[in-house]
C-alpha cells in the first residue's frame, strides 16, 4: 500500500525461519554512535553491541563513535573506529559534519541511538556514501516520540519494543567505599534542563536529615560536574554548605588526585560527611555494584542508569531527575506500573518506589 513498506519485505519474509551461521558469517556491521551529553547513549550502544556479539559470534562488528574516550572510561577496550569532527568536538553533531577513516566497507549499519533530530538518510550519506534504505537502520532512545520514525523504537507502551533488562548480569561487590553511602548520578544544567543543582540540593537535604544520626561517617558519591561546582561555583557551594552544616560537624570533598578539600568544620557533633568526587565514572559492572551497595534512596537520571537500578534493585527508592524529553518515559512507566509518582511532571526530582510491572511480559525485551 505504501512505497516505504517495500524496505520491510526482506526481513519480514524471514520471520519464523531458523537463523543459521551462514546468514551472518563474516557479515560486517557498523554501529554508529554520536552521543549527546552524559554516558547513557554510549551505554545503550555498548549493550546492544554485546547482544549482537553474542547472537552473531562470527560477524565482524565495529562501534563507530565520536566519543571514544567515553567508551574507554567505561572500561571498553574493544577497537572503536573514530568519527572525527574538525574541532575535535563530536557531541550532538550531524553526520555530514563528521568523517570516518576506515577502509572496510560495511554490509549493515545500525545508528544507535537517534538523538535531537529525525534520521536523515541524505545527511547520513555524506558520512557513508553507500548507505541506503536496505542497509541502514535506526534505534531510538527510550520513549522518544519527537524524532521518529524508527526501525527499532524502544521504550514502554504503544508500539515500543520494550526495555533492555539483563537479569543474567553478574557483578562483584564494590570495593571503593567502606562506610554507608548514597549514590548520585544526574546531569548538569543547561544540558539536562534548568533545575539540576536544585535537584541535587533537595536530595542532599533529604539524605542529610534522614541518615545523619544513623551513621557517624556517611558518604555521597557525586558525578564530576557536582565536584567542579563545589569547588568553583560559589553560590552552589554556599547552599550545599548551609545544608550540610545543619547535620554534620565535618564535611570533606575527596578528589581523584588523592586530595581532600575541607568544606565545613565545627564542634557541634561527632558526625562527618564525605563527598566522593573521586569515583565516577565507572564501567557498567562497577557502576551497578555501586547501585546495589548504596542506601535505599538513590538519585538517578537518563535511560540506562534507571534501567540498571530497576534490574538489580527493584525495592530501592529511586529519585529520578526527569528531563523534559523523558516525560513520555515517566508517564508510560506510570501506566505500566500504576505508580502515581510517574504521572506528573510538576517536580524537579520524581520518585520511583517499589517498582513492579503489572504484567512482567507486557513491555520487556
CSV table of C-alpha atoms in Angstrom, one decimal:
chain,number,residue,atom,x,y,z
A,1,UNK,CA,0.0,0.0,0.0
A,2,UNK,CA,2.9,2.3,0.7
A,3,UNK,CA,6.2,2.5,-1.2
A,4,UNK,CA,8.1,2.7,2.0
A,5,UNK,CA,6.8,-0.7,3.0
A,6,UNK,CA,9.0,-2.5,0.4
A,7,UNK,CA,12.0,-2.0,2.7
A,8,UNK,CA,10.4,-4.2,5.3
A,9,UNK,CA,9.8,-7.1,2.9
A,10,UNK,CA,13.2,-8.7,3.2
A,11,UNK,CA,13.3,-9.1,6.9
A,12,UNK,CA,9.6,-9.8,7.4
A,13,UNK,CA,9.8,-12.7,4.9
A,14,UNK,CA,12.3,-14.4,7.3
A,15,UNK,CA,10.2,-14.1,10.5
A,16,UNK,CA,9.9,-17.6,11.9
A,17,UNK,CA,12.8,-19.0,10.0
A,18,UNK,CA,15.7,-20.6,11.8
A,19,UNK,CA,18.8,-18.4,12.0
A,20,UNK,CA,21.9,-20.2,10.8
A,21,UNK,CA,25.6,-19.3,10.9
A,22,UNK,CA,25.7,-18.9,7.1
A,23,UNK,CA,23.3,-15.9,7.4
A,24,UNK,CA,25.7,-13.8,9.4
A,25,UNK,CA,29.1,-15.4,9.0
A,26,UNK,CA,31.6,-12.6,8.1
A,27,UNK,CA,28.8,-10.0,7.9
A,28,UNK,CA,30.3,-6.6,8.5
A,29,UNK,CA,28.1,-4.5,10.8
A,30,UNK,CA,28.8,-0.9,11.9
A,31,UNK,CA,27.2,0.6,15.0
A,32,UNK,CA,27.1,4.4,14.5
A,33,UNK,CA,27.1,6.2,17.8
A,34,UNK,CA,27.0,10.0,18.3
A,35,UNK,CA,26.3,10.8,22.0
A,36,UNK,CA,24.8,14.0,23.1
A,37,UNK,CA,25.6,14.5,26.8
A,38,UNK,CA,26.2,12.0,29.5
A,39,UNK,CA,27.0,8.3,29.2
A,40,UNK,CA,23.6,6.8,28.5
A,41,UNK,CA,23.9,6.9,24.7
A,42,UNK,CA,27.3,5.2,24.9
A,43,UNK,CA,26.0,2.5,27.3
A,44,UNK,CA,22.9,1.8,25.1
A,45,UNK,CA,25.2,1.3,22.1
A,46,UNK,CA,27.5,-1.0,24.1
A,47,UNK,CA,24.6,-3.0,25.5
A,48,UNK,CA,23.2,-3.7,22.0
A,49,UNK,CA,26.8,-4.3,20.7
A,50,UNK,CA,27.2,-7.0,23.4
A,51,UNK,CA,24.0,-8.7,22.3
A,52,UNK,CA,25.0,-8.7,18.7
A,53,UNK,CA,28.4,-10.2,19.5
A,54,UNK,CA,26.6,-12.9,21.5
A,55,UNK,CA,23.9,-13.6,18.8
A,56,UNK,CA,26.2,-13.4,15.8
A,57,UNK,CA,29.7,-14.5,17.0
A,58,UNK,CA,31.3,-14.9,13.6
A,59,UNK,CA,30.1,-11.5,12.3
A,60,UNK,CA,32.6,-8.6,12.1
A,61,UNK,CA,31.0,-5.9,14.3
A,62,UNK,CA,32.5,-2.5,15.0
A,63,UNK,CA,31.5,0.5,17.0
A,64,UNK,CA,32.0,3.9,15.2
A,65,UNK,CA,31.7,6.8,17.6
A,66,UNK,CA,32.6,10.4,18.2
A,67,UNK,CA,33.2,9.7,21.9
A,68,UNK,CA,35.9,7.0,22.1
A,69,UNK,CA,37.1,8.4,25.4
A,70,UNK,CA,33.7,7.8,27.0
A,71,UNK,CA,33.8,4.1,25.9
A,72,UNK,CA,37.3,3.9,27.4
A,73,UNK,CA,36.2,5.5,30.7
A,74,UNK,CA,33.6,2.7,30.9
A,75,UNK,CA,36.2,0.1,30.6
A,76,UNK,CA,35.5,-0.8,26.9
A,77,UNK,CA,38.8,-1.9,25.4
A,78,UNK,CA,37.5,-3.2,22.0
A,79,UNK,CA,38.7,-1.4,19.0
A,80,UNK,CA,36.5,1.5,18.3
A,81,UNK,CA,36.5,3.5,15.0
A,82,UNK,CA,36.7,7.2,15.4
A,83,UNK,CA,34.1,9.5,13.8
A,84,UNK,CA,36.0,12.8,13.6
A,85,UNK,CA,35.0,16.4,13.7
A,86,UNK,CA,37.3,19.2,12.6
A,87,UNK,CA,37.1,20.9,16.0
A,88,UNK,CA,37.5,17.6,17.9
A,89,UNK,CA,34.1,18.1,19.5
A,90,UNK,CA,31.8,15.3,18.3
A,91,UNK,CA,28.9,15.7,20.8
A,92,UNK,CA,25.5,16.1,19.2
A,93,UNK,CA,26.8,16.6,15.7
A,94,UNK,CA,25.2,15.9,12.3
A,95,UNK,CA,26.6,13.1,10.2
A,96,UNK,CA,27.6,15.5,7.5
A,97,UNK,CA,29.9,17.2,9.9
A,98,UNK,CA,31.9,14.1,10.5
A,99,UNK,CA,34.5,11.9,8.7
A,100,UNK,CA,35.5,8.3,9.2
A,101,UNK,CA,38.8,6.9,8.1
A,102,UNK,CA,38.2,3.2,7.8
A,103,UNK,CA,38.8,1.0,4.8
A,104,UNK,CA,36.4,-1.9,5.3
A,105,UNK,CA,33.1,-1.5,3.6
A,106,UNK,CA,30.2,-2.4,6.0
A,107,UNK,CA,27.3,-4.5,4.9
A,108,UNK,CA,24.9,-3.1,7.5
A,109,UNK,CA,24.6,-0.1,9.7
A,110,UNK,CA,22.7,0.4,13.0
A,111,UNK,CA,22.5,4.0,14.1
A,112,UNK,CA,22.1,3.9,17.9
A,113,UNK,CA,20.5,6.0,19.3
A,114,UNK,CA,19.0,8.8,17.2
A,115,UNK,CA,19.1,12.0,19.3
A,116,UNK,CA,17.7,15.5,18.9
A,117,UNK,CA,16.5,15.2,15.3
A,118,UNK,CA,14.9,12.7,12.9
A,119,UNK,CA,17.1,10.5,10.9
A,120,UNK,CA,18.0,12.0,7.5
A,121,UNK,CA,19.5,9.4,5.1
A,122,UNK,CA,20.7,12.2,2.8
A,123,UNK,CA,22.7,13.7,5.6
A,124,UNK,CA,24.0,10.2,6.7
A,125,UNK,CA,25.2,9.5,3.1
A,126,UNK,CA,27.6,12.4,3.4
A,127,UNK,CA,29.4,10.3,6.0
A,128,UNK,CA,28.6,6.9,4.4
A,129,UNK,CA,28.1,7.4,0.7
A,130,UNK,CA,26.9,3.8,0.1
A,131,UNK,CA,24.3,3.9,2.8
A,132,UNK,CA,20.7,3.3,1.7
A,133,UNK,CA,17.3,2.1,3.0
A,134,UNK,CA,18.2,-1.5,2.6
A,135,UNK,CA,21.4,-1.5,4.7
A,136,UNK,CA,20.8,1.3,7.3
A,137,UNK,CA,18.6,1.0,10.4
A,138,UNK,CA,18.0,3.3,13.3
A,139,UNK,CA,17.1,2.8,17.0
A,140,UNK,CA,15.5,5.3,19.3
A,141,UNK,CA,16.2,6.3,22.9
A,142,UNK,CA,13.6,5.0,25.4
A,143,UNK,CA,10.2,6.5,24.6
A,144,UNK,CA,11.5,9.2,22.2
A,145,UNK,CA,8.3,10.4,20.4
A,146,UNK,CA,9.9,13.5,18.9
A,147,UNK,CA,12.5,12.3,16.4
A,148,UNK,CA,10.9,9.2,14.7
A,149,UNK,CA,10.1,7.2,12.7
A,150,UNK,CA,12.5,4.4,13.8
A,151,UNK,CA,13.2,0.9,12.7
A,152,UNK,CA,13.6,-0.1,16.3
A,153,UNK,CA,11.5,2.1,18.7
A,154,UNK,CA,12.5,1.0,22.2
A,155,UNK,CA,10.7,2.0,25.4
A,156,UNK,CA,7.5,1.3,27.2
A,157,UNK,CA,3.9,1.4,25.9
A,158,UNK,CA,2.3,1.9,22.5
A,159,UNK,CA,4.3,0.3,19.6
A,160,UNK,CA,7.6,0.5,21.6
A,161,UNK,CA,9.6,-2.8,21.8
A,162,UNK,CA,10.4,-2.7,25.5
A,163,UNK,CA,13.4,-2.1,27.8
A,164,UNK,CA,16.7,-3.9,27.9
A,165,UNK,CA,16.7,-5.8,31.2
A,166,UNK,CA,19.6,-8.2,31.7
A,167,UNK,CA,18.6,-10.5,34.6
A,168,UNK,CA,21.6,-12.7,34.0
A,169,UNK,CA,24.0,-9.9,34.6
A,170,UNK,CA,26.7,-10.7,37.3
A,171,UNK,CA,28.7,-8.1,39.3
A,172,UNK,CA,31.2,-8.1,42.1
A,173,UNK,CA,30.8,-6.3,45.4
A,174,UNK,CA,32.1,-2.8,45.2
A,175,UNK,CA,35.4,-2.1,47.0
A,176,UNK,CA,35.5,1.7,46.7
A,177,UNK,CA,33.7,2.6,50.0
A,178,UNK,CA,33.6,1.0,53.4
A,179,UNK,CA,31.1,3.4,55.1
A,180,UNK,CA,27.4,3.6,54.3
A,181,UNK,CA,26.9,5.8,51.2
A,182,UNK,CA,24.4,7.4,48.8
A,183,UNK,CA,24.8,7.4,45.1
A,184,UNK,CA,24.0,10.5,42.9
A,185,UNK,CA,24.2,10.2,39.1
A,186,UNK,CA,22.4,13.1,37.4
A,187,UNK,CA,23.3,15.5,34.6
A,188,UNK,CA,24.1,19.2,34.8
A,189,UNK,CA,22.3,22.3,33.6
A,190,UNK,CA,21.6,23.6,31.0
A,191,UNK,CA,22.1,20.4,29.0
A,192,UNK,CA,19.6,18.5,31.2
A,193,UNK,CA,17.1,21.2,32.0
A,194,UNK,CA,17.4,24.1,34.3
A,195,UNK,CA,17.0,22.5,37.7
A,196,UNK,CA,19.9,20.2,38.1
A,197,UNK,CA,21.5,22.0,41.0
A,198,UNK,CA,18.2,22.4,42.8
A,199,UNK,CA,17.5,18.7,42.3
A,200,UNK,CA,20.8,17.8,44.0
A,201,UNK,CA,20.3,20.2,46.8
A,202,UNK,CA,16.8,18.9,47.5
A,203,UNK,CA,18.2,15.3,47.6
A,204,UNK,CA,21.1,16.4,49.8
A,205,UNK,CA,18.8,17.9,52.3
A,206,UNK,CA,16.6,14.8,52.4
A,207,UNK,CA,19.6,12.5,52.8
A,208,UNK,CA,21.3,14.5,55.5
A,209,UNK,CA,18.1,14.7,57.5
A,210,UNK,CA,17.3,11.0,57.1
A,211,UNK,CA,20.7,9.5,57.6
A,212,UNK,CA,23.0,11.9,59.6
A,213,UNK,CA,22.1,10.5,63.0
A,214,UNK,CA,22.2,6.8,61.9
A,215,UNK,CA,25.9,6.8,60.8
A,216,UNK,CA,28.9,8.7,62.3
A,217,UNK,CA,30.6,8.7,58.9
A,218,UNK,CA,28.4,8.9,55.8
A,219,UNK,CA,29.5,9.3,52.2
A,220,UNK,CA,27.8,10.5,49.0
A,221,UNK,CA,29.1,9.5,45.5
A,222,UNK,CA,28.8,12.5,43.2
A,223,UNK,CA,29.4,13.0,39.4
A,224,UNK,CA,32.3,15.2,38.2
A,225,UNK,CA,30.2,18.3,37.4
A,226,UNK,CA,29.0,18.5,41.1
A,227,UNK,CA,32.5,18.1,42.2
A,228,UNK,CA,33.5,21.0,40.0
A,229,UNK,CA,30.6,23.2,41.2
A,230,UNK,CA,31.6,22.6,44.8
A,231,UNK,CA,35.0,24.0,44.0
A,232,UNK,CA,34.3,26.8,41.6
A,233,UNK,CA,30.6,27.7,41.8
A,234,UNK,CA,30.4,29.8,45.0
A,235,UNK,CA,26.6,30.2,45.3
A,236,UNK,CA,26.1,26.4,44.8
A,237,UNK,CA,29.0,25.7,47.2
A,238,UNK,CA,27.4,28.0,49.9
A,239,UNK,CA,24.0,26.5,49.6
A,240,UNK,CA,25.5,23.0,49.9
A,241,UNK,CA,27.4,24.0,53.0
A,242,UNK,CA,24.4,25.6,54.5
A,243,UNK,CA,22.5,22.3,54.3
A,244,UNK,CA,25.4,20.1,55.4
A,245,UNK,CA,26.3,22.3,58.4
A,246,UNK,CA,22.8,21.7,59.9
A,247,UNK,CA,23.6,18.0,60.3
A,248,UNK,CA,27.4,17.4,60.2
A,249,UNK,CA,30.3,18.9,62.0
A,250,UNK,CA,32.8,17.9,59.4
A,251,UNK,CA,32.5,17.6,55.6
A,252,UNK,CA,35.3,16.9,53.1
A,253,UNK,CA,35.3,16.7,49.3
A,254,UNK,CA,37.6,13.8,48.1
A,255,UNK,CA,39.1,14.4,44.6
A,256,UNK,CA,40.6,12.0,42.1
A,257,UNK,CA,44.1,13.4,42.7
A,258,UNK,CA,44.1,11.8,46.2
A,259,UNK,CA,43.4,15.3,47.7
A,260,UNK,CA,40.8,16.3,50.2
A,261,UNK,CA,39.1,19.7,50.4
A,262,UNK,CA,37.6,20.8,53.7
A,263,UNK,CA,34.1,22.2,53.0
A,264,UNK,CA,32.9,22.6,56.6
A,265,UNK,CA,34.1,22.1,60.2
A,266,UNK,CA,32.7,22.9,63.6
A,267,UNK,CA,32.3,21.2,67.0
A,268,UNK,CA,28.5,20.7,67.2
A,269,UNK,CA,28.6,16.9,67.0
A,270,UNK,CA,30.7,13.9,66.0
A,271,UNK,CA,29.1,13.2,62.7
A,272,UNK,CA,31.0,13.6,59.4
A,273,UNK,CA,30.1,13.6,55.7
A,274,UNK,CA,32.5,12.7,52.8
A,275,UNK,CA,31.5,13.8,49.3
A,276,UNK,CA,33.2,11.3,46.9
A,277,UNK,CA,34.2,13.1,43.6
A,278,UNK,CA,36.9,10.5,43.0
A,279,UNK,CA,34.8,7.5,41.9
A,280,UNK,CA,32.6,8.3,38.9
A,281,UNK,CA,32.6,7.4,36.0
A,282,UNK,CA,33.0,3.7,36.2
A,283,UNK,CA,32.5,0.7,33.9
A,284,UNK,CA,28.9,-0.6,33.9
A,285,UNK,CA,29.7,-3.6,36.0
A,286,UNK,CA,31.2,-1.5,38.8
A,287,UNK,CA,28.6,1.2,38.5
A,288,UNK,CA,25.8,-1.4,39.1
A,289,UNK,CA,27.8,-2.7,42.1
A,290,UNK,CA,27.7,0.9,43.4
A,291,UNK,CA,23.9,1.0,42.9
A,292,UNK,CA,23.5,-2.4,44.7
A,293,UNK,CA,25.5,-1.5,47.8
A,294,UNK,CA,24.2,2.1,48.2
A,295,UNK,CA,21.5,3.1,50.7
A,296,UNK,CA,17.8,2.7,49.6
A,297,UNK,CA,17.4,6.3,48.5
A,298,UNK,CA,19.3,6.8,45.2
A,299,UNK,CA,19.3,9.8,42.8
A,300,UNK,CA,19.5,9.0,39.0
A,301,UNK,CA,18.6,10.2,35.6
A,302,UNK,CA,18.6,9.2,32.0
A,303,UNK,CA,17.8,5.8,30.5
A,304,UNK,CA,20.5,3.2,31.2
A,305,UNK,CA,21.2,4.1,34.9
A,306,UNK,CA,17.4,3.9,35.6
A,307,UNK,CA,17.0,0.5,33.9
A,308,UNK,CA,20.2,-0.8,35.6
A,309,UNK,CA,18.7,0.2,39.0
A,310,UNK,CA,15.3,-1.4,38.2
A,311,UNK,CA,17.1,-4.5,37.0
A,312,UNK,CA,19.2,-5.1,40.1
A,313,UNK,CA,17.3,-3.4,42.9
A,314,UNK,CA,13.6,-3.2,42.4
A,315,UNK,CA,12.9,-2.2,46.0
A,316,UNK,CA,15.1,0.9,46.1
A,317,UNK,CA,13.5,4.3,46.2
A,318,UNK,CA,14.8,5.9,43.0
A,319,UNK,CA,14.7,9.7,43.0
A,320,UNK,CA,14.7,10.5,39.2
A,321,UNK,CA,15.8,13.7,37.5
A,322,UNK,CA,13.1,13.9,34.8
A,323,UNK,CA,14.5,15.8,31.8
A,324,UNK,CA,11.8,17.5,29.6
A,325,UNK,CA,12.3,14.9,26.9
A,326,UNK,CA,11.8,12.0,29.4
A,327,UNK,CA,8.2,12.9,30.3
A,328,UNK,CA,6.8,10.3,27.9
A,329,UNK,CA,9.0,7.6,29.5
A,330,UNK,CA,7.9,8.6,33.0
A,331,UNK,CA,4.2,8.7,32.0
A,332,UNK,CA,4.3,5.3,30.4
A,333,UNK,CA,6.1,3.9,33.4
A,334,UNK,CA,3.1,5.2,35.4
A,335,UNK,CA,0.7,3.4,33.0
A,336,UNK,CA,2.6,0.1,33.2
A,337,UNK,CA,3.3,0.1,37.0
A,338,UNK,CA,0.4,2.0,38.4
A,339,UNK,CA,2.9,4.2,40.3
A,340,UNK,CA,1.3,7.6,40.6
A,341,UNK,CA,4.7,9.3,41.1
A,342,UNK,CA,5.3,8.9,37.4
A,343,UNK,CA,2.1,10.5,36.3
A,344,UNK,CA,3.1,14.2,36.6
A,345,UNK,CA,6.0,16.4,35.7
A,346,UNK,CA,5.5,19.0,38.4
A,347,UNK,CA,8.6,18.4,40.5
A,348,UNK,CA,12.3,18.6,39.7
A,349,UNK,CA,13.0,15.1,41.0
A,350,UNK,CA,10.3,12.5,40.7
A,351,UNK,CA,10.3,9.5,43.0
A,352,UNK,CA,10.1,5.8,42.0
A,353,UNK,CA,9.5,3.3,44.7
A,354,UNK,CA,8.7,-0.4,44.8
A,355,UNK,CA,9.0,-0.8,41.1
A,356,UNK,CA,6.8,-3.6,39.6
A,357,UNK,CA,5.3,-4.1,36.2
A,358,UNK,CA,1.6,-5.0,36.4
A,359,UNK,CA,2.4,-7.8,33.9
A,360,UNK,CA,6.1,-8.8,33.6
A,361,UNK,CA,5.6,-9.9,30.0
A,362,UNK,CA,4.0,-6.8,28.6
A,363,UNK,CA,6.8,-4.5,27.7
A,364,UNK,CA,10.1,-6.2,28.2
A,365,UNK,CA,12.9,-7.4,25.9
